[in-house]
Coordinates of C-alpha atoms in Angstrom, one line a residue:
M17 CA 63.1 34.6 42.9
K18 CA 65.4 36.0 40.5
D19 CA 64.5 37.5 37.1
Y20 CA 65.2 35.4 34.0
Q21 CA 67.8 36.8 31.8
E22 CA 68.0 36.1 28.0
P23 CA 71.5 34.9 26.7
T24 CA 73.5 37.6 25.0
E25 CA 75.3 37.3 21.7
V26 CA 79.1 36.9 21.7
K27 CA 81.0 38.7 18.9
D28 CA 83.8 37.0 16.8
G29 CA 86.6 39.1 18.3
D30 CA 85.4 38.4 21.8
Q31 CA 85.3 34.7 20.8
D32 CA 88.9 34.7 19.6
H33 CA 89.9 36.5 22.9
L34 CA 88.1 34.1 24.9
K35 CA 89.7 31.2 23.1
K36 CA 93.2 32.7 23.6
L37 CA 92.4 33.2 27.4
N38 CA 91.1 29.6 27.9
K39 CA 93.9 28.0 25.8
L40 CA 97.0 27.5 28.0
K41 CA 100.2 27.6 25.9
T42 CA 102.8 25.3 27.4
T43 CA 105.1 24.9 24.2
Q44 CA 107.6 27.3 22.6
G45 CA 108.2 27.6 18.8
Y46 CA 111.5 27.3 17.0
P47 CA 113.2 30.7 16.1
W48 CA 113.0 30.1 12.3
L49 CA 113.5 33.8 11.2
T50 CA 116.9 34.1 13.2
G51 CA 118.1 30.8 11.9
L52 CA 117.5 31.5 8.2
L53 CA 118.9 35.0 8.6
S54 CA 121.9 33.5 10.2
L55 CA 122.5 31.0 7.4
I56 CA 122.3 33.9 4.8
V57 CA 124.7 36.2 6.8
V58 CA 127.2 33.5 7.2
G59 CA 126.9 32.6 3.5
Y60 CA 127.3 36.2 2.4
F61 CA 130.5 36.7 4.6
L62 CA 131.8 33.4 3.4
I63 CA 131.5 34.3 -0.2
L64 CA 133.2 37.8 0.4
H65 CA 136.2 36.1 1.8
Q66 CA 136.5 33.7 -1.2
P67 CA 137.6 36.0 -4.4
Y68 CA 136.9 33.0 -6.8
L69 CA 133.3 32.9 -5.5
V70 CA 132.9 36.6 -5.9
S71 CA 134.2 36.7 -9.6
F72 CA 132.3 33.4 -10.3
Y73 CA 129.0 34.9 -9.2
H74 CA 129.7 38.4 -10.5
F75 CA 128.5 40.2 -7.2
P76 CA 128.1 44.1 -7.8
E77 CA 130.6 46.4 -6.2
L78 CA 128.0 47.7 -3.8
V79 CA 127.7 44.4 -2.0
Q80 CA 131.6 44.3 -1.6
E81 CA 131.7 47.7 0.1
L82 CA 132.4 47.9 3.7
E83 CA 129.4 50.2 4.5
F84 CA 127.2 47.4 3.0
Q85 CA 128.6 44.7 5.2
A86 CA 128.2 46.9 8.3
A87 CA 124.5 47.3 7.4
V88 CA 124.1 43.6 6.9
A89 CA 125.8 43.0 10.3
G90 CA 123.6 45.7 11.9
I91 CA 120.5 44.1 10.7
F92 CA 121.5 40.8 11.6
F93 CA 122.2 41.8 15.2
F94 CA 119.0 43.8 15.4
V95 CA 116.9 40.7 14.2
V96 CA 118.9 38.6 16.7
F97 CA 118.1 40.9 19.5
W98 CA 114.5 41.2 18.6
D99 CA 114.0 37.5 18.3
V100 CA 115.9 36.8 21.7
R101 CA 113.7 39.4 23.3
R102 CA 110.5 37.8 21.8
F103 CA 111.8 34.3 22.9
Y104 CA 112.2 35.4 26.6
R105 CA 108.8 37.3 26.6
H106 CA 107.2 34.1 25.2
R107 CA 109.0 32.1 27.7
Q108 CA 107.7 34.2 30.6
R109 CA 104.1 33.9 29.3
I110 CA 104.7 30.2 29.1
E111 CA 105.7 30.1 32.9
Q112 CA 102.7 32.3 33.5
H113 CA 100.5 29.8 31.8
V114 CA 102.2 26.8 33.6
L115 CA 101.7 28.6 37.0
Q116 CA 98.0 29.5 36.1
L117 CA 97.5 25.9 35.2
R118 CA 99.0 24.5 38.4
T119 CA 96.9 27.0 40.4
E120 CA 93.8 25.9 38.7
I121 CA 94.6 22.3 39.1
N122 CA 95.4 23.0 42.8
D123 CA 92.0 24.8 43.0
I124 CA 90.3 21.9 41.6
W125 CA 91.7 19.5 43.9
Q126 CA 90.9 21.7 46.9
S127 CA 87.4 22.0 45.7
K128 CA 87.2 18.3 45.1
K129 CA 88.5 17.6 48.7
S130 CA 86.0 20.2 50.0
L131 CA 83.1 18.6 48.1
Q132 CA 84.3 15.2 49.3
A133 CA 84.3 16.3 52.9
R134 CA 80.8 17.9 52.5
A135 CA 79.6 14.8 50.8
H136 CA 80.9 12.7 53.7
I137 CA 79.4 15.1 56.3
Y138 CA 76.0 15.2 54.5
S139 CA 76.2 11.6 54.2
G140 CA 76.6 11.1 57.9
H141 CA 73.7 13.5 58.5
A142 CA 71.6 11.7 55.9
D143 CA 72.3 8.4 57.7
K144 CA 71.4 9.8 61.1
L145 CA 68.3 11.4 59.5
K146 CA 67.3 8.0 58.0
L147 CA 67.8 6.2 61.4
F148 CA 65.8 8.9 63.1
I149 CA 63.0 8.6 60.6
S150 CA 63.1 4.9 60.4
D151 CA 62.9 4.7 64.3
K152 CA 59.9 7.2 64.3
L153 CA 58.1 5.5 61.5
L154 CA 58.6 2.0 63.4
E155 CA 57.5 3.7 66.4
Y156 CA 54.3 5.0 65.0
I157 CA 53.8 2.0 62.9
E158 CA 54.0 -0.2 66.0
Y159 CA 51.8 2.2 67.8
D160 CA 49.2 2.4 65.1
E161 CA 49.3 -1.5 65.0
K162 CA 48.7 -1.7 68.6
F163 CA 46.0 0.8 68.6
L164 CA 44.3 -0.8 65.7
H165 CA 44.6 -4.1 67.4
F166 CA 43.1 -2.5 70.6
K167 CA 40.2 -1.2 68.6
S168 CA 39.6 -4.6 66.7
I169 CA 39.7 -6.3 70.3
A170 CA 37.4 -3.8 71.8
A171 CA 35.0 -4.0 68.9
E172 CA 35.0 -7.8 69.2
V173 CA 34.4 -7.4 72.9
R174 CA 31.6 -4.9 72.2
H175 CA 30.1 -7.0 69.5
N176 CA 30.1 -10.4 71.2
G177 CA 29.6 -9.0 74.7
V178 CA 26.4 -7.0 74.2
I179 CA 24.1 -9.9 75.4
S180 CA 26.2 -10.4 78.4
Y181 CA 26.3 -6.6 79.1
D182 CA 22.5 -6.4 79.0
K183 CA 22.3 -9.4 81.5
V184 CA 24.7 -8.0 83.9
K185 CA 23.1 -4.5 83.7
T186 CA 19.7 -5.9 84.2
A187 CA 20.9 -7.9 87.3
L188 CA 22.6 -5.0 88.8
Y189 CA 19.5 -2.9 88.3
R190 CA 17.3 -5.3 90.0
A191 CA 19.8 -5.7 92.9
T192 CA 19.9 -2.0 93.2
E193 CA 16.2 -1.8 93.3
D194 CA 16.1 -4.6 96.0
F195 CA 18.6 -2.7 98.1
K196 CA 16.5 0.3 98.0
Q197 CA 13.4 -1.6 99.0
N198 CA 15.3 -3.0 102.0
A199 CA 16.2 0.6 103.3
E200 CA 19.9 -0.1 103.5
L201 CA 21.0 2.6 101.4
D202 CA 22.7 5.3 103.2
Q203 CA 20.5 8.5 103.4
T204 CA 23.3 10.9 103.6
G205 CA 23.7 10.6 99.8
T206 CA 27.3 9.3 99.8
G207 CA 26.3 6.7 97.2
S208 CA 27.3 3.6 99.3
N209 CA 25.1 1.5 97.3
P210 CA 27.6 -1.1 96.0
Y211 CA 25.1 -2.3 93.2
R212 CA 24.7 1.1 92.1
E213 CA 28.3 1.7 91.9
A214 CA 28.9 -1.5 90.1
L215 CA 26.1 -0.5 87.6
D216 CA 27.7 2.9 87.0
A217 CA 31.0 1.3 86.5
M218 CA 29.7 -1.2 83.9
K219 CA 28.0 1.7 82.1
Y220 CA 31.2 3.6 82.1
L221 CA 33.1 0.6 80.7
W222 CA 30.4 0.2 78.0
D223 CA 30.7 3.8 77.0
L224 CA 34.5 3.8 76.8
L225 CA 34.3 0.7 74.6
D226 CA 31.8 2.5 72.5
L227 CA 34.1 5.5 72.0
S228 CA 37.3 3.4 71.4
T229 CA 35.6 1.3 68.6
T230 CA 34.0 4.5 66.7
D231 CA 36.0 5.8 63.7
N232 CA 35.5 9.4 64.6
I233 CA 34.9 10.2 68.3
A234 CA 34.0 13.9 67.8
L235 CA 31.5 13.0 65.1
H236 CA 30.0 10.1 67.3
I237 CA 29.6 12.5 70.2
G238 CA 28.1 15.2 68.0
N239 CA 25.5 12.8 66.6
H240 CA 24.6 11.7 70.1
L241 CA 24.1 15.4 71.1
I242 CA 21.7 15.9 68.2
E243 CA 19.7 12.9 69.3
C244 CA 19.7 14.3 73.0
E245 CA 18.5 17.8 71.8
E246 CA 15.4 16.2 70.4
H247 CA 14.6 14.5 73.7
Y248 CA 15.4 17.4 75.6
Y249 CA 13.2 19.7 73.8
Q250 CA 10.4 17.0 74.1
Q251 CA 11.3 17.0 77.9
I252 CA 10.7 20.7 78.1
L253 CA 7.4 20.6 76.1
N254 CA 6.0 17.7 78.2
K255 CA 7.6 17.6 81.6
E256 CA 5.3 14.9 82.9
S257 CA 6.5 12.3 80.4
A258 CA 10.2 13.0 81.2
E259 CA 10.3 10.6 83.9
N260 CA 9.1 7.7 81.7
N261 CA 11.8 8.6 79.0
P262 CA 14.5 5.8 78.9
L263 CA 17.1 8.1 77.5
K264 CA 18.2 10.9 80.0
P265 CA 19.3 13.7 77.7
D266 CA 21.0 16.0 80.1
F267 CA 23.1 15.8 83.3
S268 CA 24.5 18.0 86.0
P269 CA 28.2 18.9 85.3
R270 CA 28.9 19.4 89.0
S271 CA 27.6 15.9 89.7
A272 CA 29.8 14.5 86.8
L273 CA 32.7 16.3 88.2
I274 CA 32.2 15.0 91.8
K275 CA 31.7 11.4 90.6
T276 CA 35.1 11.8 88.7
I277 CA 37.1 13.2 91.6
V278 CA 35.7 11.0 94.4
P279 CA 37.7 7.8 93.3
L280 CA 40.8 10.0 93.4
M281 CA 40.4 11.1 96.9
E282 CA 40.9 9.5 100.4
S283 CA 38.0 8.1 102.2
N284 CA 37.9 10.8 104.9
E285 CA 38.1 13.5 102.2
V286 CA 35.0 11.8 100.4
E287 CA 32.9 12.1 103.5
D288 CA 33.9 15.7 104.1
L289 CA 33.1 16.5 100.3
Y290 CA 29.7 14.8 100.3
G291 CA 28.9 16.7 103.6
Q292 CA 29.4 20.0 101.9
V293 CA 27.5 18.8 98.7
K294 CA 24.5 17.6 101.0
E295 CA 24.6 21.1 102.7
S296 CA 24.6 22.7 99.4
L297 CA 21.7 20.7 98.2
G298 CA 19.6 21.5 101.3
D299 CA 16.4 19.3 101.4
Q300 CA 17.2 17.7 98.1
S301 CA 18.7 14.2 98.2
K302 CA 20.1 14.4 94.6
E303 CA 21.3 17.3 92.5
S304 CA 19.1 18.0 89.4
P305 CA 20.4 19.4 86.2
G306 CA 20.1 23.2 86.1
D307 CA 19.0 23.7 89.6
A308 CA 20.4 26.7 91.4
H309 CA 22.5 25.6 94.6
P310 CA 25.1 27.4 96.5
P311 CA 28.7 26.8 95.6
V312 CA 30.7 24.1 97.0
E313 CA 34.1 25.1 98.2
Y314 CA 36.4 22.3 99.4
S315 CA 40.2 22.0 100.3
G316 CA 41.7 18.6 101.1
H317 CA 44.9 16.9 100.9
Q318 CA 45.1 16.9 97.0
F319 CA 42.5 19.0 95.7
R320 CA 41.0 22.5 96.1
L321 CA 37.5 22.8 94.7
Q322 CA 35.3 25.7 93.9
L323 CA 32.2 24.1 92.2
D324 CA 29.2 26.5 91.4
A325 CA 25.8 25.1 90.5
S326 CA 25.9 25.3 86.6
P327 CA 23.4 24.8 84.0
A328 CA 22.8 21.3 82.5
L329 CA 24.8 19.8 79.6
L330 CA 23.5 17.5 76.9
G331 CA 24.9 14.3 76.2
N332 CA 26.2 11.3 77.9
E333 CA 27.6 12.0 81.6
N334 CA 30.2 9.2 81.2
H335 CA 31.8 11.2 78.2
L336 CA 32.4 14.2 80.5
I337 CA 33.7 11.9 83.3
L338 CA 36.2 10.3 80.9
M339 CA 37.5 14.0 79.8
L340 CA 37.7 15.1 83.4
E341 CA 39.4 11.8 84.5
N342 CA 42.2 12.1 82.1
L343 CA 42.8 15.7 83.0
L344 CA 42.8 15.1 86.6
K345 CA 45.2 12.1 86.4
N346 CA 47.5 14.2 84.1
A347 CA 47.4 17.0 86.7
Q348 CA 48.3 14.5 89.6
F349 CA 51.2 13.1 87.4
F350 CA 52.7 16.5 86.7
A351 CA 52.1 18.0 90.2
N352 CA 54.5 15.4 91.5
K353 CA 57.1 16.3 88.9
A354 CA 57.4 20.0 90.6
A355 CA 61.1 20.9 91.3
F356 CA 60.3 21.4 94.9
K357 CA 57.2 20.8 97.2
Q358 CA 55.2 23.2 99.2
K359 CA 52.6 22.3 101.9
T360 CA 50.0 24.4 100.2
D361 CA 50.3 22.6 96.9
R362 CA 46.9 21.5 95.7
I363 CA 45.3 20.7 92.4
V364 CA 42.8 23.4 91.8
V365 CA 39.5 22.6 90.2
Q366 CA 37.0 25.2 89.3
L367 CA 33.5 25.0 87.7
H368 CA 31.2 27.9 86.7
S369 CA 29.0 29.0 84.0
N370 CA 29.0 32.2 81.8
S371 CA 27.6 33.3 78.4
G372 CA 25.9 30.0 77.6
Y373 CA 29.0 27.9 78.4
V374 CA 30.1 25.8 81.4
H375 CA 33.7 26.5 82.2
F376 CA 36.0 23.9 83.7
S377 CA 39.5 24.9 84.7
I378 CA 42.1 22.4 86.3
Y379 CA 45.4 23.8 87.6
N380 CA 48.4 22.0 88.9
R381 CA 52.0 22.9 89.8
G382 CA 54.7 21.6 87.8
P383 CA 56.8 22.0 84.5
H384 CA 55.5 24.2 81.9
I385 CA 54.4 23.0 78.3
D386 CA 56.7 24.1 75.6
D387 CA 55.0 25.7 72.5
A388 CA 56.4 22.7 70.4
D389 CA 54.4 20.4 72.7
R390 CA 51.4 22.5 72.9
E391 CA 51.0 22.0 69.1
Q392 CA 51.2 18.2 69.2
I393 CA 49.9 17.5 72.8
F394 CA 46.4 16.5 71.7
Q395 CA 47.5 14.2 68.8
L396 CA 47.0 10.5 68.9
G397 CA 50.0 8.7 70.3
Y398 CA 51.9 11.8 71.5
S399 CA 52.8 11.8 75.3
T400 CA 54.4 14.3 77.5
R401 CA 55.1 11.7 80.0
R402 CA 58.9 10.9 79.0
V403 CA 60.3 9.4 82.1
K404 CA 62.0 6.1 82.5
E405 CA 59.7 4.6 85.0
H406 CA 56.6 5.5 83.1
H407 CA 55.9 6.5 79.5
G408 CA 52.3 7.6 78.4
K409 CA 50.4 6.1 75.6
G410 CA 49.2 9.3 74.1
L411 CA 45.5 8.5 74.5
G412 CA 44.3 10.5 77.3
L413 CA 44.5 14.1 76.0
F414 CA 43.6 12.9 72.6
F415 CA 40.2 11.7 74.0
V416 CA 39.9 14.9 75.9
N417 CA 40.4 16.9 72.7
E418 CA 37.9 14.8 70.9
I419 CA 35.3 15.0 73.3
V420 CA 35.6 18.8 73.5
K421 CA 35.3 18.9 69.6
G422 CA 32.2 16.5 69.8
Y423 CA 30.8 19.3 72.1
Q424 CA 31.7 22.1 69.8
G425 CA 33.7 23.5 72.7
R426 CA 37.1 24.8 73.3
I427 CA 40.2 23.8 75.3
Q428 CA 43.1 26.2 76.1
I429 CA 46.5 25.7 78.0
E430 CA 47.7 28.4 80.1
N431 CA 51.3 28.4 81.6
V432 CA 50.9 30.0 85.0
Q433 CA 53.8 32.3 85.7
N434 CA 55.0 33.7 89.0
Q435 CA 54.5 37.6 89.3
E436 CA 56.3 40.3 91.3
N437 CA 54.0 42.1 93.7
T438 CA 53.9 44.5 96.6
Y439 CA 52.0 43.6 99.8
S440 CA 51.0 45.7 102.7
V441 CA 50.4 43.6 105.9
R442 CA 48.6 45.4 108.6
V443 CA 48.8 43.5 112.1
A444 CA 46.3 44.6 114.8
L445 CA 47.5 43.5 118.3
K446 CA 45.2 43.0 121.2
N447 CA 47.1 45.7 123.2
G448 CA 45.6 48.3 120.7
D449 CA 48.9 48.6 118.6
V450 CA 48.7 48.4 114.9
V451 CA 52.0 47.5 112.8
T452 CA 52.1 47.8 109.0
K453 CA 54.7 46.0 107.1
V454 CA 55.5 46.6 103.4
V455 CA 56.7 43.4 101.7
K456 CA 57.9 43.1 98.0
T457 CA 58.3 39.9 96.1
S458 CA 60.7 39.7 93.4
L459 CA 61.7 36.8 91.0
N460 CA 65.0 34.8 90.8
E461 CA 65.0 32.3 87.9
G462 CA 61.3 32.4 88.0
R463 CA 60.9 31.7 91.7
P464 CA 59.4 34.3 94.1
F465 CA 61.5 35.8 96.9
I466 CA 60.5 38.3 99.5
H467 CA 62.3 41.6 100.2
E468 CA 61.2 43.7 103.0
S469 CA 61.7 47.5 102.6
G470 CA 65.1 48.6 104.1
S471 CA 66.5 45.1 103.9
E472 CA 69.2 43.7 101.4
E473 CA 68.4 39.9 102.0
Y474 CA 66.0 38.0 99.7
P475 CA 64.5 35.1 101.8
R476 CA 61.3 33.1 100.9
H477 CA 59.8 34.0 104.2
Q478 CA 59.5 37.1 106.4
Q479 CA 58.8 36.8 110.2
W480 CA 57.9 39.4 112.8
E481 CA 57.6 39.1 116.4
F482 CA 55.1 40.8 118.9
S483 CA 55.0 40.8 122.5
S484 CA 51.0 41.0 122.4
P485 CA 48.7 38.6 120.8
V486 CA 47.5 39.1 117.3
E487 CA 43.9 40.1 116.9
S488 CA 43.5 40.5 113.1
I489 CA 45.6 40.7 110.0
E490 CA 44.8 42.8 106.8
V491 CA 46.4 42.1 103.5
S492 CA 46.4 44.4 100.5
S493 CA 48.3 44.2 97.3
T494 CA 49.0 46.3 94.2
A495 CA 47.6 43.5 92.0
Q496 CA 44.2 43.3 93.8
S497 CA 42.2 46.2 95.0
K498 CA 40.3 44.3 97.6
T499 CA 41.8 44.1 101.2
Q500 CA 41.6 40.6 102.8
V501 CA 40.8 40.8 106.5
F502 CA 41.3 37.8 108.8
S503 CA 40.1 38.3 112.5
D504 CA 39.1 34.6 113.5
L505 CA 42.7 33.9 114.9
D506 CA 43.1 31.2 117.7
A507 CA 45.0 32.8 120.5
K508 CA 46.5 29.4 121.6
Q509 CA 47.0 27.4 118.4
V510 CA 48.8 28.0 115.2
S511 CA 46.8 29.6 112.6
N512 CA 47.4 29.2 108.8
I513 CA 46.0 31.7 106.4
L514 CA 46.1 31.3 102.6
D515 CA 45.5 34.0 99.9
P516 CA 41.8 33.7 99.1
G517 CA 42.4 35.1 95.6
E518 CA 39.7 34.8 92.8
T519 CA 41.8 32.2 91.1
R520 CA 41.9 29.9 94.2
V521 CA 45.7 29.7 93.5
P522 CA 47.3 31.2 96.6
Q523 CA 50.3 33.3 96.1
W524 CA 51.0 33.9 99.7
S525 CA 50.5 32.3 103.0
I526 CA 50.6 33.6 106.6
E527 CA 51.3 31.6 109.7
V528 CA 50.6 32.9 113.2
K529 CA 52.3 31.1 116.0
P530 CA 51.1 32.3 119.5
K531 CA 53.8 31.9 122.3
R532 CA 54.3 33.4 125.7
G533 CA 55.9 36.8 125.2
A534 CA 56.6 36.2 121.6
H535 CA 53.8 35.9 119.0
R536 CA 55.4 35.2 115.7
V537 CA 53.9 36.1 112.2
Q538 CA 55.4 34.6 109.3
F539 CA 54.6 35.8 105.6
S540 CA 55.6 33.4 102.8
A541 CA 55.7 33.8 99.0
L542 CA 54.4 30.8 97.2
D543 CA 55.6 29.4 93.9
I544 CA 52.6 29.0 91.7
A545 CA 54.4 28.2 88.4
G546 CA 52.4 25.4 86.7
V547 CA 49.9 24.6 84.1
K548 CA 46.1 25.3 83.8
F549 CA 43.6 23.8 81.3
H550 CA 40.6 25.8 80.4
I551 CA 37.5 24.0 79.0
K552 CA 34.4 25.5 77.7
L553 CA 31.3 23.5 76.8
P554 CA 28.0 24.8 75.6
T555 CA 25.0 24.3 77.9
A556 CA 21.9 22.4 76.9
D557 CA 19.7 25.6 76.9
S558 CA 22.3 27.5 74.6
R559 CA 22.5 24.6 72.2
L560 CA 18.6 24.3 72.0
S561 CA 18.2 28.1 71.5
G562 CA 20.7 28.1 68.7
E563 CA 22.4 31.4 70.0
D564 CA 25.6 32.6 68.5
L565 CA 27.9 32.1 71.4
P566 CA 30.9 34.2 71.9
L567 CA 33.3 31.5 71.5
E568 CA 35.5 32.7 68.7
D569 CA 37.4 35.3 70.8
N570 CA 40.7 34.7 69.4
L571 CA 39.7 33.8 65.9
T572 CA 41.8 36.7 64.4
D573 CA 45.0 35.6 66.3
E574 CA 44.4 32.0 65.3
M575 CA 44.0 32.9 61.6
A576 CA 47.3 35.0 61.9
R577 CA 49.1 32.1 63.2
L578 CA 47.8 29.9 60.5
N579 CA 48.8 32.6 57.8
E580 CA 52.4 32.7 59.1
Q581 CA 53.0 29.3 57.5
F582 CA 52.1 30.5 54.0
Q583 CA 53.8 33.9 54.0
E584 CA 56.8 32.5 52.1
F585 CA 54.5 31.7 49.1
D586 CA 53.2 35.2 48.7
E587 CA 56.0 36.2 46.3
Y588 CA 54.8 33.4 43.9

């Protein structure tokens, strides 16, 4: 901001000079001095040539002398010369003033034209901005009206349907008990009881209406968690009365995740998943919150799962199901928007616990999320699904963020990038030979390509042929210190090997094709560019103990980011 300067006084001489400069003279005065002197000189010589006038006026002898007449003529011509010179100098000044006046007038006209052009341009920009703002306002107003209308309808349904809901829930509960007594429930734990599924769906619908009609979702969930904390504490103090408690304060996050993902899978995949879950549970027919079980690792047509047995979470299980369902459906939508498809593409879902938190991570291939969208992606009504055939409503990620805030957790978005790497592939053949190949991956426009040492080509695949069958393959890389060994290879059928990295997002694949006299090994670099959502929720025990959880790891960076918006006000 510029310093304020006091106005300075102007002297009288400077004022006269400024007046002279500012006043443009365009007129020229009459030469009065030359005219009067000419009349006097003409009269003088006229009298001298009339003797009777000289005698009448009694002129002295000096005036009549020739020297005096020459002096008068000289003075006259000097005055005429001076006046003519002054006249032309004054005329030049007038011409300069006129030229200056014309220049200033031209500058004024040019400035006026420039201002008119700017005003026309700015007027057009203002009109466009008005149209844009009005369209956005109408869009948001229309959306707000629709959302409020939806909330009012949901509230009306919830208010008037509470009696009907209780009747349906009671009927379904009795039907479920009768179904169990008739021993028709499948003992494999696949949850094939249709009445139980209908009862769970009805409870889920009611909880969704409950969240949709509340004024503050995060506050509503937080209050529910406080109520669950009290019941959970009573459950720990008196374990015998826990079975009689009508409110179940905790639940298993792995069970909630399986319930969420099962409707999104095919029927044959569901059977395989439940088989692995049953194998993980062992003798137990149902998973209990907080029980220690082996992890469930599953890879199907759409999903790749790594689910550890995590500590229990407080609250309503349907709230977590709603959060996970929106994230998984969002991942399915954008996985189909990938620039090109790969056979190995899967939505990777991971669940583990650490430092008093349950960690969920959901990864999908597809376009990255821009920084501008990252700041608005969780706002109500903002949707990233901008395609002709489908446009999102901006509710899914809003519910996700509100649920995470209600749990006092954290949600982060990570844009997964492809990385350059160098691999050492050691192929052991059954005839005793060992062949080692060094493969380097490089990036071209963000996509990985393979470059073998000594080769100038950059394909996406690298193939080698051997006369002897392959017995085992070892893969090591500069990015990972652990060497991966694969020895269970079928000598007659094709074997596909994926990178078993810690992130469960494979960066490479190996295909072994056994043939007569030519056993082919193909190494492929995989494109893993996509988006991963990280969610951390505090466990039931950590909330009960009141420990200071290490959640604010990036608090300094977040404060610096917020302070950037106010740096321009520091000088004030």
